[in-house]
mmCIF file of C-alpha atoms in Angstrom:
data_model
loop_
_atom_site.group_PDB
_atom_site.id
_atom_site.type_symbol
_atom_site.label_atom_id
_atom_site.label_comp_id
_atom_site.label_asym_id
_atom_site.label_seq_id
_atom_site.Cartn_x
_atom_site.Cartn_y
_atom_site.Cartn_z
ATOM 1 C CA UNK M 1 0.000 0.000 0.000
ATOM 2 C CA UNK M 2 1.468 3.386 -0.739
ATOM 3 C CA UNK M 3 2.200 6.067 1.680
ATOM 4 C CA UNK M 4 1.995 8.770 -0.562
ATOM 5 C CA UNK M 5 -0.227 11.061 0.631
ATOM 6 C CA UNK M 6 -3.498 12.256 -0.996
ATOM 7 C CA UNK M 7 -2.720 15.415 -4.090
ATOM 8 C CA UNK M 8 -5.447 17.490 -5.013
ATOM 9 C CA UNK M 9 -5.420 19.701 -8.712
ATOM 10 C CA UNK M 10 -7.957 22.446 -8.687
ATOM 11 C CA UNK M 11 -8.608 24.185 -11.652
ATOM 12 C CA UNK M 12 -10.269 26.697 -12.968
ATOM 13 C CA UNK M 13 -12.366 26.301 -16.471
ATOM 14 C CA UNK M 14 -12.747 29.253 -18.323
ATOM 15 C CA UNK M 15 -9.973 30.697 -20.215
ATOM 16 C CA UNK M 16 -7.424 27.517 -18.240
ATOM 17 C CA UNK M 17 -9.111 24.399 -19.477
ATOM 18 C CA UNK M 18 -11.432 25.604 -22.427
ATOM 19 C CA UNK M 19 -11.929 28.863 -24.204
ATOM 20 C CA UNK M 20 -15.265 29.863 -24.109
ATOM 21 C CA UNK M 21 -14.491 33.644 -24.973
ATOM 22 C CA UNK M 22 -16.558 33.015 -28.017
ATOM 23 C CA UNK M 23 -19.789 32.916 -25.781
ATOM 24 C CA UNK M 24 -18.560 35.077 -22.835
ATOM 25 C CA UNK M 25 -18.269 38.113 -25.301
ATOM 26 C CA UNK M 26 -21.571 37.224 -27.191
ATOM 27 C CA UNK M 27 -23.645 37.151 -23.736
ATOM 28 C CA UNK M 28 -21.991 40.263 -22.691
ATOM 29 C CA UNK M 29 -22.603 41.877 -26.288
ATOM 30 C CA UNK M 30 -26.294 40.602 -26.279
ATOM 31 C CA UNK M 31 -26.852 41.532 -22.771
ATOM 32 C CA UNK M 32 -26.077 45.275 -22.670
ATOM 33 C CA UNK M 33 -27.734 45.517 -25.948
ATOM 34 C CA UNK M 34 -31.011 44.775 -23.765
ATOM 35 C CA UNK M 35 -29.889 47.318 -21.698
ATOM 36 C CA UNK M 36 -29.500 49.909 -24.706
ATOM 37 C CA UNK M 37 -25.948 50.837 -23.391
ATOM 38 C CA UNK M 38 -22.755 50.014 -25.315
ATOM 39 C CA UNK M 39 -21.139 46.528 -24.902
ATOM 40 C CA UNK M 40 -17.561 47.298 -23.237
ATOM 41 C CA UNK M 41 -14.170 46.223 -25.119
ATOM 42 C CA UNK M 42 -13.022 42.463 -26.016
ATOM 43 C CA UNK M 43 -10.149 43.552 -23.312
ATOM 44 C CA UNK M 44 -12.000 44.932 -20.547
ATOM 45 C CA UNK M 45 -14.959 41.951 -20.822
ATOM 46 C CA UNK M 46 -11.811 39.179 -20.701
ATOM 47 C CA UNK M 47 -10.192 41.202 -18.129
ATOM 48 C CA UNK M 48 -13.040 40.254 -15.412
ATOM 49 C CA UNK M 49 -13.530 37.000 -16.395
ATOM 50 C CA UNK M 50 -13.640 34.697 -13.219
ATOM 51 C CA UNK M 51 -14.889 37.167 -11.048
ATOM 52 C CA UNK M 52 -18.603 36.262 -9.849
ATOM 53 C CA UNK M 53 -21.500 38.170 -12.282
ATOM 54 C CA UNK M 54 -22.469 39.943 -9.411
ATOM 55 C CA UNK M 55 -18.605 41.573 -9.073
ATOM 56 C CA UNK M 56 -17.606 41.658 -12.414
ATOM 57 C CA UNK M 57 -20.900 43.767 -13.516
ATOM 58 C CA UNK M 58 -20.548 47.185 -11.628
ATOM 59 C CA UNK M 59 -16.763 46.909 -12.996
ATOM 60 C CA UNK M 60 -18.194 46.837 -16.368
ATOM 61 C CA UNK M 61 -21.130 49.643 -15.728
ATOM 62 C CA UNK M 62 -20.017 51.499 -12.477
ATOM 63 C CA UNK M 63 -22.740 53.989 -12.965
ATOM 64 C CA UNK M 64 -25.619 51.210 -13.529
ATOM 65 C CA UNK M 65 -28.409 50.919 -10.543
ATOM 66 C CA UNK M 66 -29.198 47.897 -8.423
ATOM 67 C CA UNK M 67 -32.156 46.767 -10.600
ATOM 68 C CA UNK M 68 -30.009 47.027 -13.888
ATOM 69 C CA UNK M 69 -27.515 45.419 -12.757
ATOM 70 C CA UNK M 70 -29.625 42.693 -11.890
ATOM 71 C CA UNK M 71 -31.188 42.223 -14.994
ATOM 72 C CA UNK M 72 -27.908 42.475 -16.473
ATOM 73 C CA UNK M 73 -26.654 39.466 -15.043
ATOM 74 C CA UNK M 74 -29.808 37.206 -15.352
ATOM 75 C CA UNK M 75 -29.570 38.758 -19.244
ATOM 76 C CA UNK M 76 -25.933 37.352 -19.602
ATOM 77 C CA UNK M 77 -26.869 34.432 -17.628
ATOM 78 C CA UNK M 78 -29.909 33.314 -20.357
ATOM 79 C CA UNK M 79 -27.808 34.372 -23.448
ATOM 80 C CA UNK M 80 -25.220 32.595 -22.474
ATOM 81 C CA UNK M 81 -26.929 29.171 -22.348
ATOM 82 C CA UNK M 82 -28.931 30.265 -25.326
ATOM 83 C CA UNK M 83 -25.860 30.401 -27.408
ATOM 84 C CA UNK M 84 -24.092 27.492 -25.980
ATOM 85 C CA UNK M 85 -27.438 25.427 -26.722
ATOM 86 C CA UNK M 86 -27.379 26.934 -30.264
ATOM 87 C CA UNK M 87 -23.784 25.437 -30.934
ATOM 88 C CA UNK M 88 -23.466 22.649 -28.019
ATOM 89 C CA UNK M 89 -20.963 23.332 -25.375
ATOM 90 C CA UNK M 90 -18.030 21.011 -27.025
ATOM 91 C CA UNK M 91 -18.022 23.500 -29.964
ATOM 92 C CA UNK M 92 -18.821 26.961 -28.500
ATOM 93 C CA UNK M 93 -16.408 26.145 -25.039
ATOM 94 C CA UNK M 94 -13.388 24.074 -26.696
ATOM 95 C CA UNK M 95 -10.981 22.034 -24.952
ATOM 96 C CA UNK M 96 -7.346 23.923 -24.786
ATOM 97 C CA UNK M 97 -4.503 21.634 -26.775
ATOM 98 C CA UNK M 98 -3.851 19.375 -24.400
ATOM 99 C CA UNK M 99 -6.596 19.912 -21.539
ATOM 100 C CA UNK M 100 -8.364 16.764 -21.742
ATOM 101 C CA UNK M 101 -5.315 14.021 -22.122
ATOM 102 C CA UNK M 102 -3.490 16.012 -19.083
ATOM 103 C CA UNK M 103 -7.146 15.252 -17.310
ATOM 104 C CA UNK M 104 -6.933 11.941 -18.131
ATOM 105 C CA UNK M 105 -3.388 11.236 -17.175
ATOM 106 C CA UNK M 106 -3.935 13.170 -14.084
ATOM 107 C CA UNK M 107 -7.259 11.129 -13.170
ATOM 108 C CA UNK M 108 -5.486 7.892 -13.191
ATOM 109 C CA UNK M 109 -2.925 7.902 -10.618
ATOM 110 C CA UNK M 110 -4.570 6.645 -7.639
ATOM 111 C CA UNK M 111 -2.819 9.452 -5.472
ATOM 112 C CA UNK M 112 -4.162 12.078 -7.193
ATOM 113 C CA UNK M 113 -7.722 13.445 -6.943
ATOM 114 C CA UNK M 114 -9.482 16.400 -9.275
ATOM 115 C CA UNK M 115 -11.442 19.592 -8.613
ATOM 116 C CA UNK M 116 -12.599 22.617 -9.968
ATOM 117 C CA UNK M 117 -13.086 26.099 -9.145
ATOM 118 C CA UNK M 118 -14.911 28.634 -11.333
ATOM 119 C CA UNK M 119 -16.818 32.017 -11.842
ATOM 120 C CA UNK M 120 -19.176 29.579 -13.578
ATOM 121 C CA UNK M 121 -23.046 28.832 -11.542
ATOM 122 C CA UNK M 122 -23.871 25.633 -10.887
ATOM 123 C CA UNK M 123 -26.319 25.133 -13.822
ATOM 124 C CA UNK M 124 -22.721 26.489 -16.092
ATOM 125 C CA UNK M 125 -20.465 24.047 -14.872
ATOM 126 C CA UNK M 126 -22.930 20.890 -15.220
ATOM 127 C CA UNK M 127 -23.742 21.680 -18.446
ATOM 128 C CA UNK M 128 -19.985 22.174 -19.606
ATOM 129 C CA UNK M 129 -19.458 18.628 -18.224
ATOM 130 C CA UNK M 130 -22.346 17.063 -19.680
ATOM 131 C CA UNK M 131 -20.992 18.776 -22.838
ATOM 132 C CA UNK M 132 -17.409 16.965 -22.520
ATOM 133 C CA UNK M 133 -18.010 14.032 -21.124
ATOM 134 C CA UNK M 134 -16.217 14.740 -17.982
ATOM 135 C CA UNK M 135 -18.981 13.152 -15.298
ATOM 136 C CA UNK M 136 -16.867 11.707 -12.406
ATOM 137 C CA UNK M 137 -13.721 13.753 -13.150
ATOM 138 C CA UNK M 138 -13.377 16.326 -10.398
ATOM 139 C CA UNK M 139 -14.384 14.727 -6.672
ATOM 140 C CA UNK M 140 -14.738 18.669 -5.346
ATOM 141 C CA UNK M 141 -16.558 21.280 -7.782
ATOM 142 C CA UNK M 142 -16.760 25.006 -6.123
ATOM 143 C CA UNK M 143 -18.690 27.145 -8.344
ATOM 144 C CA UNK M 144 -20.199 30.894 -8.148
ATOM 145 C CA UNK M 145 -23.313 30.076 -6.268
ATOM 146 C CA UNK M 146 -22.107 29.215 -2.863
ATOM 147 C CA UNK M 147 -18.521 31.543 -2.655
ATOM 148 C CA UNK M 148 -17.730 34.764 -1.993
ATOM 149 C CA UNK M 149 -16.199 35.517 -5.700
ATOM 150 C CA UNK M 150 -12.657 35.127 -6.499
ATOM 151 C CA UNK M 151 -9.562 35.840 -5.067
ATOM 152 C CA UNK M 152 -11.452 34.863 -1.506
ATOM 153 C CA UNK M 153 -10.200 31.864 -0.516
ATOM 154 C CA UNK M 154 -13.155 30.438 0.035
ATOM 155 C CA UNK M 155 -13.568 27.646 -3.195
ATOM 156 C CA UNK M 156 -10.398 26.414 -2.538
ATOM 157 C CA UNK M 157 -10.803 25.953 1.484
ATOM 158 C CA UNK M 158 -13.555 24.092 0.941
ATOM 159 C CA UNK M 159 -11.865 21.875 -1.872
ATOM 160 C CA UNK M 160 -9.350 20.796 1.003
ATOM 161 C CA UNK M 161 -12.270 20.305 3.314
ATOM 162 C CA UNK M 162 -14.299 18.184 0.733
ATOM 163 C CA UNK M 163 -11.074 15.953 0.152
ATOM 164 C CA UNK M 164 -9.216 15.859 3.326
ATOM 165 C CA UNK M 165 -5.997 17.161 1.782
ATOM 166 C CA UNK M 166 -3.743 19.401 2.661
ATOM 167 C CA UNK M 167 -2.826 22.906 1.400
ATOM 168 C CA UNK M 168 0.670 21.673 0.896
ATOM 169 C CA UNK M 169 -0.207 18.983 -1.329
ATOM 170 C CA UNK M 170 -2.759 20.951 -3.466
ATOM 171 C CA UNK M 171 -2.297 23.138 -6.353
ATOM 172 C CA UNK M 172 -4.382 25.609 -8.483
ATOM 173 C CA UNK M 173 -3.902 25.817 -11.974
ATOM 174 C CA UNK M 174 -5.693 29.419 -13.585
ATOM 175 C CA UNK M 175 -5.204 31.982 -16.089
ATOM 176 C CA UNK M 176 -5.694 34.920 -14.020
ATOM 177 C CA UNK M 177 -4.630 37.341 -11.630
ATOM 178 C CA UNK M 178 -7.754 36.668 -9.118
ATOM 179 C CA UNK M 179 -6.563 32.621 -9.628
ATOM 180 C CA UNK M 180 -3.292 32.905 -8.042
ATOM 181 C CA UNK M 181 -4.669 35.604 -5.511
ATOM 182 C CA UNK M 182 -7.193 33.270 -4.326
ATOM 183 C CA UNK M 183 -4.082 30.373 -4.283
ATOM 184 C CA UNK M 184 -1.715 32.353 -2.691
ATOM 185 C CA UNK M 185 -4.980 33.444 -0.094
ATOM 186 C CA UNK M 186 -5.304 29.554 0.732
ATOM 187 C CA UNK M 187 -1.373 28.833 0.758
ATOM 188 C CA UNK M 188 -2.218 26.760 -2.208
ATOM 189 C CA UNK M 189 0.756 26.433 -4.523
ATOM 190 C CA UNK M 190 -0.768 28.755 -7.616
ATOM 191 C CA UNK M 191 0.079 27.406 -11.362
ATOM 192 C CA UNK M 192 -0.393 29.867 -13.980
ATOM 193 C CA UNK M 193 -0.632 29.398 -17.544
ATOM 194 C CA UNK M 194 -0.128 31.469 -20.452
ATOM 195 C CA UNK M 195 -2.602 30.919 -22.835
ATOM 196 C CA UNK M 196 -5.605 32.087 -20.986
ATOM 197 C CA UNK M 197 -7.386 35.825 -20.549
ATOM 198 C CA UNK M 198 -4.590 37.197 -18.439
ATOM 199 C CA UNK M 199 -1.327 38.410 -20.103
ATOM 200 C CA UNK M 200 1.515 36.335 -17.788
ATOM 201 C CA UNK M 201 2.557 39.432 -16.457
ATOM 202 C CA UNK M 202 -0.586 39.666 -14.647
ATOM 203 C CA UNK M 203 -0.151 36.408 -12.479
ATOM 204 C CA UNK M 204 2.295 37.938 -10.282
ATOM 205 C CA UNK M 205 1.010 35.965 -7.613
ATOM 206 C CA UNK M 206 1.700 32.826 -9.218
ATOM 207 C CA UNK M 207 4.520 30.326 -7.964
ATOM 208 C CA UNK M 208 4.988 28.473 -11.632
ATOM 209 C CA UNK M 209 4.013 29.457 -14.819
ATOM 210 C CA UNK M 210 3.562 27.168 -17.490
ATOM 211 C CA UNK M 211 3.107 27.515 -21.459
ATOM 212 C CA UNK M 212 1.518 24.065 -22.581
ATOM 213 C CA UNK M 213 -0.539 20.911 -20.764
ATOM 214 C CA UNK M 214 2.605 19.162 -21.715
ATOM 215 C CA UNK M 215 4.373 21.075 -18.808
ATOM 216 C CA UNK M 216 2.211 20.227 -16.426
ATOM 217 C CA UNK M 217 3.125 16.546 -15.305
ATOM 218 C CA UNK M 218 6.983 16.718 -14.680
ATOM 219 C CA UNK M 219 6.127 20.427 -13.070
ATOM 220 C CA UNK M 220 4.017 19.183 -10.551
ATOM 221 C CA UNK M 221 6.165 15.896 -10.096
ATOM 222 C CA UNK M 222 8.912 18.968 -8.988
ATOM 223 C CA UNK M 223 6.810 20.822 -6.594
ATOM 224 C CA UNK M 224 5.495 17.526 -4.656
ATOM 225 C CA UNK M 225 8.963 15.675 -4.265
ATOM 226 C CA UNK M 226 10.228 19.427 -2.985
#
């Protein structure tokens, strides 16, 4: 029997493990076009991206009132599965090269165990996995609904409390700055990448950075033998 102890690899989804900018920027665009104001910039939408709706949206319309900003989000919120049920969620939110074999790798050694954590809702993430194929991947899944948004800690605390594993032998693979802010919050050892919606630069926070799924393995095969 091994002694190793239990890993755990959180990661986020969007804009880490598939692109769904395609959608993200059409539910923004079709949202504030309800709202007869103009849709902000490809760059300031992807910007906010894994903050919660409720954050993210008075950083997109600081001068919009309570009620329009709720609308707003339960607008974004109905486009956006509108348009991912026009194309189906494999096509309009695409695996990164490489996402789904470092998954699969990752999924079977016995030692290590999956999660997620993500700006997504509840109703997002399930649908993304029914969409993939990914039902019994990730043992802990910490979405929008029940968090504080990101950086707080609080996804990836209660990742370690769903799993029983440590800080120390967890990690947190995201694209952006409010990923490795929320790692570095939970003394989680933060992985950025560089392909996501944050410029590298941005993940200051970050202990690794890496440019390609193919990095991943012998990087975290580093961190937990250090």
């Amino acid at each position: 029997m091994s002694s190793s102890p239990l890993r755990l690899v959180i990661f986020d989804v969007d804009g880490t493990l598939v692109d769904s900018q395609s959608d993200i920027l059409g539910a923004m665009r079709l949202s504030f076009e309800a709202e007869r104001i103009a849709t902000p910039s490809r760059v300031e939408i992807l910007g906010v991206v894994g903050l919660s709706l409720d954050v993210l949206m008075p950083i997109l319309a600081p001068d919009a009132d309570e009620a329009t900003l709720v609308r707003w989000v339960q607008g974004y919120k109905d486009a956006y599965m509108a348009l991912r049920a026009d194309q189906g969620g494999e096509v309009s939110s695409p695996f990164y090269p490489g996402a789904r074999a470092a998954l699969d790798a990752l999924q079977a050694q016995p030692d290590v165990l999956l999660g997620v954590a993500t700006g997504k809702s509840r109703r997002g993430l399930d649908k993304l996995i029914e969409a993939h194929g990914l039902e019994g991947m990730f043992i802990t899944q910490q979405v929008a609904d029940f968090h504080p948004s990101k950086p707080h800690p609080s996804m990836l605390l209660q990742a370690l409390r769903d799993t029983g594993v440590e800080a120390a032998d967890a990690v947190m693979l995201g694209d952006t700055s409010f990923d490795m802010e929320m790692a570095a919050a939970a003394d989680i050892t933060g992985i950025g990448v560089s392909w996501g919606y944050h410029s590298p630069d941005r993940l200051s926070a970050a202990k690794h950075m890496v440019q390609s799924f193919d990095a991943v393995p012998a990087l975290l095969d580093t961190i937990w033998k250090g």
